[in-house]
């Protein structure tokens, strides 16, 4: 009888999770409901959904985690510090199709710096607002072990939003669908 009760509870939990599958309703990560709010990147008209539990990465941690000069301008992180969303604003005006070019150049640059990097799942599409975007994934190494990384290039009106998602490789499946929704929902106020 005890096993049957467990099955009923698990079925109820699964039904509950089905009600929370979007940024607007919240999304379960493990057994925790992650909620999201729209934020405006500082000094921009770019609006991005961010997890409510994320904070701006403290400078002292940033210096260790991102020791290179070209770290993202804005980095938001989970309280554990293992899941990060970074954003750069590139003062470029792109023509149609140029996000693919920019993505290819970044891929080549990464593999030239580290031939061990294997680019995976490059893609192209549009945000909900209709902004062209390109992306790709790769695994890397971090202080904490192997990391999963996804880079986005989104053509905005007068700039390019360069987005970076990083998490521990073991957390990829928990965040994959969420990150896709976050970047699909990026908006620019014109």
XYZ file of N, CA, C and O in Angstrom:
760
model
N 0.820 -1.191 0.000
C 0.000 0.000 0.000
C 0.866 1.259 0.000
O 0.507 2.238 -0.620
N 2.007 1.202 0.682
C 2.883 2.363 0.771
C 3.391 2.779 -0.606
O 3.450 3.947 -0.939
N 3.753 1.828 -1.465
C 4.218 2.131 -2.811
C 3.132 2.797 -3.641
O 3.402 3.672 -4.457
N 1.899 2.380 -3.429
C 0.771 2.952 -4.150
C 0.573 4.415 -3.760
O 0.334 5.266 -4.621
N 0.692 4.719 -2.467
C 0.582 6.103 -1.995
C 1.663 6.985 -2.625
O 1.396 8.126 -3.013
N 2.872 6.442 -2.721
C 3.976 7.178 -3.352
C 3.661 7.489 -4.814
O 3.932 8.586 -5.291
N 3.087 6.523 -5.513
C 2.743 6.717 -6.928
C 1.682 7.804 -7.080
O 1.753 8.626 -7.993
N 0.706 7.809 -6.191
C -0.351 8.823 -6.235
C 0.247 10.204 -5.975
O -0.047 11.164 -6.697
N 1.102 10.315 -4.964
C 1.746 11.598 -4.661
C 2.604 12.083 -5.833
O 2.581 13.264 -6.178
N 3.335 11.168 -6.448
C 4.177 11.559 -7.592
C 3.311 12.007 -8.760
O 3.625 12.986 -9.437
N 2.205 11.341 -9.010
C 1.283 11.739 -10.083
C 0.699 13.124 -9.800
O 0.567 13.953 -10.707
N 0.350 13.387 -8.530
C -0.169 14.703 -8.162
C 0.886 15.797 -8.365
O 0.584 16.880 -8.857
N 2.129 15.500 -7.985
C 3.223 16.464 -8.178
C 3.430 16.742 -9.666
O 3.627 17.884 -10.070
N 3.360 15.679 -10.470
C 3.539 15.850 -11.910
C 2.419 16.691 -12.508
O 2.660 17.554 -13.355
N 1.207 16.489 -12.080
C 0.076 17.292 -12.560
C 0.258 18.757 -12.166
O -0.016 19.658 -12.952
N 0.726 18.991 -10.945
C 0.975 20.351 -10.471
C 2.047 21.031 -11.322
O 1.917 22.191 -11.701
N 3.110 20.292 -11.646
C 4.205 20.845 -12.453
C 3.729 21.276 -13.834
O 4.259 22.210 -14.403
N 2.745 20.579 -14.378
C 2.233 20.914 -15.711
C 1.576 22.290 -15.753
O 1.420 22.866 -16.818
N 1.183 22.811 -14.609
C 0.601 24.154 -14.550
C 1.675 25.244 -14.538
O 1.346 26.428 -14.625
N 2.931 24.862 -14.407
C 4.029 25.819 -14.279
C 5.107 25.502 -15.310
O 6.092 24.842 -15.009
N 4.904 25.987 -16.523
C 5.822 25.648 -17.613
C 6.283 26.863 -18.415
O 6.930 26.712 -19.435
N 5.928 28.058 -17.960
C 6.319 29.263 -18.693
C 6.964 30.267 -17.738
O 6.824 30.165 -16.512
N 7.603 31.254 -18.312
C 8.209 32.307 -17.496
C 7.128 33.069 -16.729
O 7.360 33.526 -15.611
N 5.964 33.197 -17.329
C 4.877 33.943 -16.699
C 4.276 33.205 -15.497
O 3.886 33.824 -14.515
N 4.211 31.874 -15.559
C 3.621 31.093 -14.464
C 4.664 30.604 -13.469
O 4.334 30.251 -12.350
N 5.916 30.552 -13.919
C 6.980 29.943 -13.135
C 7.258 28.546 -13.677
O 6.422 27.962 -14.376
N 8.427 28.028 -13.375
C 8.844 26.717 -13.860
C 9.541 25.985 -12.723
O 10.368 26.562 -12.019
N 9.209 24.716 -12.569
C 9.869 23.918 -11.541
C 11.288 23.553 -11.966
O 11.524 23.114 -13.090
N 12.226 23.749 -11.054
C 13.595 23.271 -11.186
C 13.783 22.345 -9.995
O 13.741 22.784 -8.849
N 13.935 21.070 -10.281
C 13.886 20.046 -9.245
C 12.541 20.166 -8.530
O 11.509 20.153 -9.182
N 12.543 20.340 -7.235
C 11.285 20.438 -6.490
C 10.929 21.864 -6.107
O 10.034 22.102 -5.308
N 11.635 22.827 -6.678
C 11.427 24.237 -6.353
C 10.792 24.977 -7.514
O 11.245 24.846 -8.654
N 9.783 25.778 -7.216
C 9.164 26.599 -8.249
C 9.995 27.864 -8.426
O 10.135 28.661 -7.502
N 10.574 28.021 -9.619
C 11.370 29.201 -9.949
C 10.430 30.197 -10.615
O 9.785 29.884 -11.605
N 10.336 31.402 -10.067
C 9.500 32.445 -10.656
C 10.399 33.461 -11.356
O 11.597 33.555 -11.079
N 9.799 34.234 -12.259
C 10.561 35.144 -13.111
C 9.889 36.507 -13.159
O 8.669 36.612 -13.086
N 10.709 37.532 -13.309
C 10.212 38.898 -13.486
C 10.981 39.542 -14.628
O 12.158 39.249 -14.847
N 10.301 40.454 -15.317
C 10.924 41.193 -16.403
C 11.805 42.284 -15.801
O 11.373 43.015 -14.916
N 13.042 42.356 -16.266
C 14.002 43.367 -15.820
C 14.500 44.144 -17.028
O 14.602 43.596 -18.121
N 14.833 45.394 -16.808
C 15.448 46.207 -17.851
C 16.941 46.259 -17.569
O 17.357 46.611 -16.457
N 17.741 45.872 -18.563
C 19.188 45.955 -18.372
C 19.564 47.414 -18.152
O 19.023 48.306 -18.819
N 20.470 47.695 -17.217
C 20.827 49.082 -16.890
C 21.195 49.915 -18.119
O 21.895 49.442 -19.012
N 20.681 51.124 -18.138
C 20.981 52.095 -19.193
C 20.586 51.619 -20.593
O 21.222 51.982 -21.582
N 19.567 50.760 -20.674
C 19.116 50.272 -21.980
C 17.592 50.290 -22.031
O 16.930 50.640 -21.053
N 17.093 49.869 -23.160
C 15.658 49.655 -23.340
C 15.406 48.175 -23.621
O 14.443 47.805 -24.264
N 16.334 47.341 -23.143
C 16.263 45.898 -23.343
C 15.636 45.274 -22.101
O 16.117 45.480 -20.981
N 14.579 44.504 -22.316
C 13.867 43.847 -21.228
C 14.094 42.338 -21.301
O 13.943 41.737 -22.370
N 14.455 41.760 -20.153
C 14.798 40.347 -20.075
C 14.125 39.746 -18.844
O 14.163 40.347 -17.760
N 13.525 38.577 -19.007
C 13.034 37.843 -17.848
C 14.224 37.238 -17.120
O 15.094 36.617 -17.749
N 14.261 37.417 -15.804
C 15.303 36.814 -14.974
C 14.649 36.065 -13.824
O 13.594 36.480 -13.329
N 15.269 34.969 -13.379
C 14.742 34.279 -12.205
C 14.756 35.223 -11.001
O 15.736 35.943 -10.781
N 13.673 35.220 -10.238
C 13.585 36.091 -9.062
C 14.634 35.757 -8.013
O 15.015 36.611 -7.215
N 15.116 34.528 -8.021
C 16.113 34.122 -7.019
C 17.530 34.528 -7.414
O 18.451 34.404 -6.608
N 17.744 35.012 -8.636
C 19.085 35.394 -9.075
C 19.461 36.767 -8.534
O 18.611 37.613 -8.308
N 20.758 36.953 -8.364
C 21.305 38.230 -7.898
C 22.411 38.652 -8.866
O 22.910 37.841 -9.647
N 22.789 39.925 -8.783
C 23.940 40.386 -9.557
C 25.181 39.729 -8.966
O 25.354 39.714 -7.739
N 26.009 39.166 -9.820
C 27.218 38.491 -9.359
C 28.121 39.500 -8.658
O 28.503 40.517 -9.261
N 28.449 39.268 -7.382
C 29.311 40.216 -6.653
C 30.670 40.368 -7.331
O 31.217 39.414 -7.886
N 31.223 41.579 -7.290
C 32.490 41.889 -7.961
C 33.626 40.957 -7.549
O 34.407 40.529 -8.387
N 33.727 40.648 -6.267
C 34.845 39.807 -5.820
C 34.739 38.391 -6.386
O 35.734 37.771 -6.697
N 33.514 37.892 -6.553
C 33.305 36.565 -7.148
C 33.520 36.650 -8.656
O 34.117 35.760 -9.265
N 33.052 37.723 -9.232
C 33.205 37.939 -10.682
C 34.678 37.910 -11.082
O 35.049 37.319 -12.099
N 35.531 38.550 -10.295
C 36.960 38.614 -10.608
C 37.596 37.230 -10.626
O 38.532 36.981 -11.392
N 37.087 36.325 -9.807
C 37.619 34.966 -9.764
C 36.996 34.108 -10.865
O 37.680 33.388 -11.582
N 35.683 34.213 -11.001
C 34.951 33.370 -11.943
C 35.172 33.781 -13.397
O 35.175 32.952 -14.297
N 35.316 35.075 -13.636
C 35.533 35.618 -14.978
C 36.799 36.484 -14.958
O 36.712 37.707 -15.013
N 37.975 35.865 -14.895
C 39.205 36.638 -14.732
C 39.640 37.389 -15.992
O 40.473 38.269 -15.925
N 39.057 37.070 -17.116
C 39.466 37.743 -18.347
C 38.750 39.076 -18.507
O 37.703 39.324 -17.938
N 39.333 39.922 -19.294
C 38.861 41.287 -19.455
C 37.505 41.384 -20.159
O 36.746 42.314 -19.935
N 37.202 40.435 -21.023
C 35.987 40.507 -21.825
C 34.804 39.776 -21.181
O 33.987 39.190 -21.884
N 34.699 39.823 -19.881
C 33.562 39.178 -19.228
C 32.287 39.967 -19.543
O 32.348 41.136 -19.919
N 31.129 39.326 -19.409
C 29.869 40.036 -19.697
C 29.723 41.312 -18.864
O 30.177 41.383 -17.722
N 29.080 42.306 -19.462
C 28.834 43.567 -18.762
C 27.931 43.373 -17.550
O 28.128 43.988 -16.504
N 26.918 42.529 -17.709
C 25.938 42.277 -16.655
C 25.874 40.775 -16.426
O 25.640 40.021 -17.370
N 26.087 40.348 -15.185
C 26.040 38.923 -14.863
C 25.097 38.724 -13.687
O 25.272 39.333 -12.622
N 24.115 37.869 -13.890
C 23.161 37.495 -12.852
C 23.397 36.028 -12.536
O 23.634 35.218 -13.433
N 23.330 35.673 -11.255
C 23.694 34.322 -10.852
C 22.715 33.747 -9.842
O 22.068 34.482 -9.097
N 22.656 32.426 -9.816
C 21.872 31.736 -8.794
C 22.578 31.921 -7.453
O 23.768 32.257 -7.409
N 21.865 31.688 -6.378
C 22.479 31.860 -5.050
C 23.644 30.900 -4.835
O 24.574 31.207 -4.100
N 23.611 29.751 -5.510
C 24.725 28.804 -5.412
C 25.912 29.248 -6.253
O 27.020 28.746 -6.093
N 25.676 30.189 -7.188
C 26.735 30.670 -8.067
C 27.048 29.734 -9.223
O 27.971 29.986 -9.993
N 26.260 28.679 -9.387
C 26.565 27.693 -10.430
C 25.777 27.893 -11.716
O 26.058 27.245 -12.719
N 24.788 28.783 -11.703
C 23.994 29.068 -12.897
C 24.084 30.567 -13.142
O 23.778 31.362 -12.261
N 24.540 30.957 -14.344
C 24.783 32.366 -14.642
C 24.163 32.778 -15.970
O 24.193 32.019 -16.937
N 23.639 33.981 -15.983
C 23.167 34.624 -17.207
C 23.948 35.923 -17.353
O 23.956 36.746 -16.439
N 24.628 36.078 -18.488
C 25.417 37.272 -18.728
C 24.959 37.968 -19.990
O 24.463 37.330 -20.926
N 25.135 39.288 -20.011
C 24.697 40.086 -21.153
C 25.741 41.141 -21.483
O 26.263 41.806 -20.590
N 26.017 41.271 -22.765
C 26.856 42.343 -23.295
C 26.031 43.122 -24.302
O 25.216 42.537 -25.029
N 26.274 44.411 -24.369
C 25.639 45.238 -25.383
C 26.721 45.635 -26.380
O 27.692 46.291 -26.011
N 26.553 45.194 -27.615
C 27.548 45.473 -28.644
C 27.019 46.582 -29.546
O 25.936 46.440 -30.118
N 27.765 47.682 -29.690
C 27.285 48.821 -30.475
C 27.401 48.567 -31.978
O 28.152 49.215 -32.685
N 26.653 47.579 -32.441
C 26.669 47.189 -33.853
C 25.269 47.298 -34.423
O 24.303 46.937 -33.759
N 25.164 47.761 -35.639
C 23.897 47.720 -36.364
C 24.067 46.632 -37.407
O 24.911 46.746 -38.303
N 23.306 45.564 -37.271
C 23.447 44.422 -38.166
C 22.360 44.409 -39.230
O 21.241 44.852 -38.995
N 22.726 43.843 -40.360
C 21.752 43.597 -41.415
C 21.189 42.193 -41.213
O 21.747 41.390 -40.460
N 20.129 41.901 -41.918
C 19.516 40.592 -41.825
C 20.555 39.508 -42.138
O 21.325 39.627 -43.091
N 20.586 38.489 -41.310
C 21.526 37.383 -41.487
C 22.855 37.574 -40.789
O 23.643 36.633 -40.688
N 23.131 38.774 -40.301
C 24.430 39.050 -39.689
C 24.620 38.405 -38.317
O 25.758 38.242 -37.875
N 23.537 38.027 -37.644
C 23.740 37.332 -36.360
C 24.404 35.982 -36.610
O 25.210 35.531 -35.802
N 24.091 35.363 -37.746
C 24.724 34.090 -38.100
C 26.214 34.279 -38.333
O 27.027 33.457 -37.907
N 26.569 35.373 -38.990
C 27.971 35.679 -39.239
C 28.695 35.911 -37.913
O 29.777 35.372 -37.671
N 28.088 36.707 -37.048
C 28.685 36.999 -35.746
C 28.845 35.713 -34.929
O 29.879 35.497 -34.280
N 27.847 34.848 -34.966
C 27.903 33.578 -34.254
C 29.032 32.711 -34.804
O 29.817 32.132 -34.033
N 29.145 32.614 -36.113
C 30.214 31.809 -36.734
C 31.591 32.341 -36.368
O 32.508 31.567 -36.093
N 31.741 33.666 -36.346
C 33.027 34.264 -35.974
C 33.373 33.924 -34.521
O 34.525 33.615 -34.208
N 32.394 33.975 -33.641
C 32.636 33.631 -32.232
C 33.002 32.164 -32.081
O 33.887 31.819 -31.297
N 32.328 31.312 -32.833
C 32.650 29.883 -32.782
C 34.097 29.639 -33.218
O 34.833 28.899 -32.538
N 34.484 30.263 -34.323
C 35.871 30.116 -34.811
C 36.870 30.653 -33.787
O 37.901 30.047 -33.517
N 36.556 31.812 -33.195
C 37.439 32.387 -32.186
C 37.620 31.463 -30.991
O 38.746 31.273 -30.509
N 36.527 30.878 -30.528
C 36.616 29.958 -29.385
C 37.449 28.728 -29.716
O 38.288 28.314 -28.922
N 37.203 28.137 -30.879
C 37.944 26.919 -31.232
C 39.408 27.229 -31.564
O 40.266 26.374 -31.378
N 39.697 28.453 -32.027
C 41.099 28.832 -32.236
C 41.824 28.973 -30.902
O 42.981 28.590 -30.780
N 41.141 29.554 -29.905
C 41.746 29.697 -28.573
C 41.902 28.361 -27.869
O 42.871 28.141 -27.149
N 40.920 27.500 -28.061
C 40.941 26.194 -27.402
C 40.430 25.134 -28.379
O 39.224 24.915 -28.475
N 41.329 24.484 -29.112
C 40.922 23.492 -30.112
C 40.120 22.327 -29.524
O 39.445 21.608 -30.256
N 40.154 22.160 -28.220
C 39.395 21.089 -27.575
C 37.901 21.368 -27.486
O 37.099 20.478 -27.233
N 37.503 22.613 -27.695
C 36.080 22.973 -27.621
C 35.353 22.424 -28.837
O 35.799 22.591 -29.967
N 34.244 21.765 -28.591
C 33.389 21.244 -29.648
C 32.089 22.035 -29.648
O 31.348 22.022 -28.672
N 31.839 22.726 -30.741
C 30.614 23.510 -30.883
C 29.460 22.546 -31.147
O 29.571 21.648 -31.976
N 28.347 22.776 -30.451
C 27.171 21.927 -30.612
C 25.932 22.794 -30.840
O 25.849 23.912 -30.365
N 24.986 22.224 -31.532
C 23.638 22.787 -31.702
C 23.598 24.255 -32.120
O 22.854 25.036 -31.526
N 24.358 24.640 -33.153
C 24.189 26.020 -33.618
C 22.792 26.175 -34.205
O 22.243 25.226 -34.773
N 22.219 27.355 -34.024
C 20.877 27.570 -34.546
C 20.596 29.028 -34.819
O 21.362 29.912 -34.435
N 19.487 29.245 -35.503
C 19.039 30.584 -35.847
C 17.531 30.628 -35.682
O 16.854 29.624 -35.862
N 17.028 31.805 -35.344
C 15.589 31.960 -35.210
C 15.253 33.407 -34.922
O 16.019 34.309 -35.252
N 14.106 33.585 -34.292
C 13.646 34.921 -33.919
C 13.106 34.893 -32.504
O 12.582 33.889 -32.044
N 13.212 36.035 -31.842
C 12.573 36.187 -30.542
C 11.066 36.332 -30.765
O 10.617 36.505 -31.904
N 10.302 36.293 -29.692
C 8.854 36.517 -29.805
C 8.553 37.857 -30.460
O 7.559 38.014 -31.136
N 9.423 38.832 -30.209
C 9.238 40.174 -30.752
C 9.640 40.248 -32.230
O 9.379 41.237 -32.895
N 10.265 39.200 -32.742
C 10.663 39.177 -34.149
C 12.100 39.580 -34.408
O 12.490 39.770 -35.557
N 12.909 39.692 -33.348
C 14.323 40.030 -33.519
C 15.102 38.782 -33.907
O 14.968 37.729 -33.280
N 15.934 38.925 -34.919
C 16.766 37.819 -35.382
C 17.761 37.424 -34.296
O 18.343 38.277 -33.636
N 17.953 36.102 -34.130
C 18.956 35.650 -33.169
C 19.627 34.378 -33.662
O 19.047 33.607 -34.413
N 20.858 34.202 -33.226
C 21.638 32.993 -33.495
C 22.254 32.548 -32.185
O 22.466 33.354 -31.279
N 22.560 31.259 -32.090
C 23.114 30.714 -30.853
C 23.941 29.480 -31.151
O 23.873 28.909 -32.234
N 24.718 29.078 -30.164
C 25.455 27.816 -30.205
C 25.807 27.417 -28.783
O 25.717 28.218 -27.847
N 26.192 26.155 -28.625
C 26.525 25.610 -27.304
C 27.923 25.006 -27.344
O 28.413 24.606 -28.404
N 28.526 24.919 -26.171
C 29.790 24.209 -26.031
C 30.015 23.882 -24.562
O 29.433 24.510 -23.678
N 30.823 22.873 -24.331
C 31.218 22.534 -22.963
C 32.573 23.160 -22.706
O 33.397 23.289 -23.603
N 32.776 23.552 -21.474
C 34.045 24.158 -21.092
C 34.433 23.678 -19.711
O 33.773 22.829 -19.114
N 35.493 24.210 -19.223
C 35.949 23.890 -17.876
C 35.907 25.150 -17.038
O 36.217 26.232 -17.516
N 35.482 24.979 -15.798
C 35.434 26.106 -14.872
C 36.115 25.688 -13.582
O 36.557 24.548 -13.445
N 36.158 26.603 -12.645
C 36.764 26.283 -11.352
C 36.040 25.132 -10.657
O 36.630 24.394 -9.893
N 34.734 24.991 -10.956
C 33.915 23.988 -10.282
C 33.820 22.665 -11.037
O 33.171 21.744 -10.589
N 34.419 22.569 -12.217
C 34.319 21.354 -13.025
C 33.868 21.689 -14.435
O 34.030 22.813 -14.898
N 33.257 20.707 -15.108
C 32.832 20.934 -16.491
C 31.578 21.795 -16.532
O 30.634 21.590 -15.778
N 31.591 22.759 -17.448
C 30.460 23.682 -17.573
C 29.778 23.501 -18.921
O 30.377 23.055 -19.895
N 28.505 23.863 -18.948
C 27.718 23.923 -20.176
C 27.529 25.397 -20.488
O 27.211 26.185 -19.600
N 27.726 25.785 -21.734
C 27.645 27.183 -22.143
C 26.792 27.318 -23.394
O 26.913 26.507 -24.309
N 25.976 28.354 -23.427
C 25.234 28.699 -24.637
C 25.402 30.187 -24.867
O 25.246 30.982 -23.940
N 25.724 30.557 -26.102
C 25.875 31.964 -26.469
C 24.781 32.345 -27.452
O 24.451 31.576 -28.349
N 24.256 33.549 -27.251
C 23.216 34.104 -28.119
C 23.687 35.433 -28.687
O 24.381 36.191 -28.012
N 23.239 35.709 -29.912
C 23.437 37.009 -30.547
C 22.068 37.438 -31.058
O 21.481 36.755 -31.907
N 21.558 38.542 -30.519
C 20.220 39.007 -30.888
C 20.343 40.398 -31.500
O 20.873 41.323 -30.880
N 19.857 40.519 -32.728
C 19.890 41.800 -33.435
C 18.762 42.675 -32.926
O 17.595 42.371 -33.059
N 19.144 43.779 -32.293
C 18.180 44.749 -31.812
C 18.178 45.925 -32.796
O 18.812 45.858 -33.832
N 17.498 46.997 -32.417
C 17.359 48.134 -33.329
C 18.704 48.788 -33.662
O 19.046 48.948 -34.829
N 19.465 49.154 -32.633
C 20.739 49.836 -32.871
C 21.921 49.156 -32.196
O 23.023 49.698 -32.179
N 21.694 48.003 -31.605
C 22.769 47.268 -30.930
C 22.548 45.763 -31.131
O 21.524 45.339 -31.655
N 23.518 45.000 -30.666
C 23.390 43.548 -30.610
C 23.442 43.156 -29.143
O 24.319 43.622 -28.402
N 22.491 42.344 -28.724
C 22.536 41.790 -27.373
C 23.259 40.456 -27.469
O 22.835 39.556 -28.181
N 24.390 40.390 -26.782
C 25.165 39.151 -26.711
C 24.843 38.528 -25.367
O 25.142 39.104 -24.322
N 24.202 37.378 -25.393
C 23.820 36.696 -24.162
C 24.653 35.451 -23.945
O 25.010 34.755 -24.901
N 24.952 35.190 -22.691
C 25.741 34.020 -22.328
C 25.031 33.310 -21.177
O 24.709 33.937 -20.163
N 24.800 32.023 -21.344
C 24.268 31.202 -20.261
C 25.329 30.179 -19.911
O 25.905 29.535 -20.796
N 25.607 30.044 -18.619
C 26.590 29.081 -18.138
C 26.052 28.381 -16.908
O 25.483 29.024 -16.016
N 26.230 27.064 -16.869
C 25.891 26.300 -15.669
C 26.809 25.089 -15.603
O 27.537 24.796 -16.560
N 26.775 24.398 -14.513
C 27.512 23.155 -14.412
C 26.867 22.165 -15.384
O 25.648 22.170 -15.560
N 27.670 21.353 -16.027
C 27.157 20.414 -17.032
C 26.038 19.548 -16.447
O 25.053 19.258 -17.126
N 26.143 19.201 -15.192
C 25.126 18.343 -14.565
C 23.783 19.057 -14.386
O 22.774 18.425 -14.156
N 23.756 20.396 -14.507
C 22.521 21.160 -14.345
C 21.871 21.550 -15.673
O 20.798 22.147 -15.694
N 22.512 21.202 -16.774
C 22.043 21.617 -18.102
C 20.580 21.252 -18.345
O 19.782 22.080 -18.768
N 20.220 20.003 -18.100
C 18.855 19.548 -18.400
C 17.798 20.283 -17.584
O 16.678 20.457 -18.043
N 18.147 20.751 -16.406
C 17.200 21.490 -15.564
C 16.920 22.883 -16.117
O 15.850 23.441 -15.912
N 17.911 23.473 -16.808
C 17.828 24.874 -17.226
C 17.670 25.074 -18.725
O 17.336 26.178 -19.170
N 17.877 24.064 -19.513
C 17.864 24.173 -20.973
C 16.595 24.836 -21.495
O 16.644 25.831 -22.220
N 15.461 24.318 -21.140
C 14.169 24.834 -21.606
C 13.914 26.250 -21.071
O 13.361 27.097 -21.760
N 14.351 26.507 -19.853
C 14.158 27.824 -19.238
C 14.963 28.885 -19.988
O 14.451 29.954 -20.319
N 16.220 28.576 -20.265
C 17.090 29.541 -20.950
C 16.561 29.839 -22.353
O 16.571 30.992 -22.794
N 16.075 28.815 -23.022
C 15.484 29.032 -24.343
C 14.333 30.025 -24.239
O 14.246 30.975 -25.034
N 13.472 29.857 -23.237
C 12.349 30.780 -23.056
C 12.824 32.185 -22.701
O 12.259 33.183 -23.184
N 13.854 32.293 -21.873
C 14.366 33.611 -21.477
C 14.828 34.398 -22.699
O 14.465 35.560 -22.881
N 15.614 33.770 -23.564
C 16.127 34.499 -24.720
C 15.059 34.700 -25.795
O 15.078 35.711 -26.491
N 14.120 33.785 -25.908
C 12.994 33.991 -26.830
C 12.160 35.208 -26.424
O 11.562 35.865 -27.272
N 12.110 35.499 -25.129
C 11.253 36.567 -24.612
C 11.944 37.928 -24.527
O 11.314 38.905 -24.123
N 13.222 38.020 -24.911
C 13.922 39.312 -24.870
C 13.152 40.327 -25.725
O 12.736 40.023 -26.839
N 12.977 41.522 -25.175
C 12.251 42.586 -25.886
C 13.074 43.868 -25.867
O 13.824 44.113 -24.938
N 12.849 44.666 -26.887
C 13.442 45.992 -26.939
C 12.305 47.007 -27.028
O 11.444 46.892 -27.893
N 12.340 47.953 -26.135
C 11.347 49.043 -26.160
C 11.826 50.068 -27.183
O 12.924 50.605 -27.064
N 11.030 50.287 -28.189
C 11.436 51.233 -29.249
C 10.914 52.612 -29.005
O 9.998 52.869 -28.316
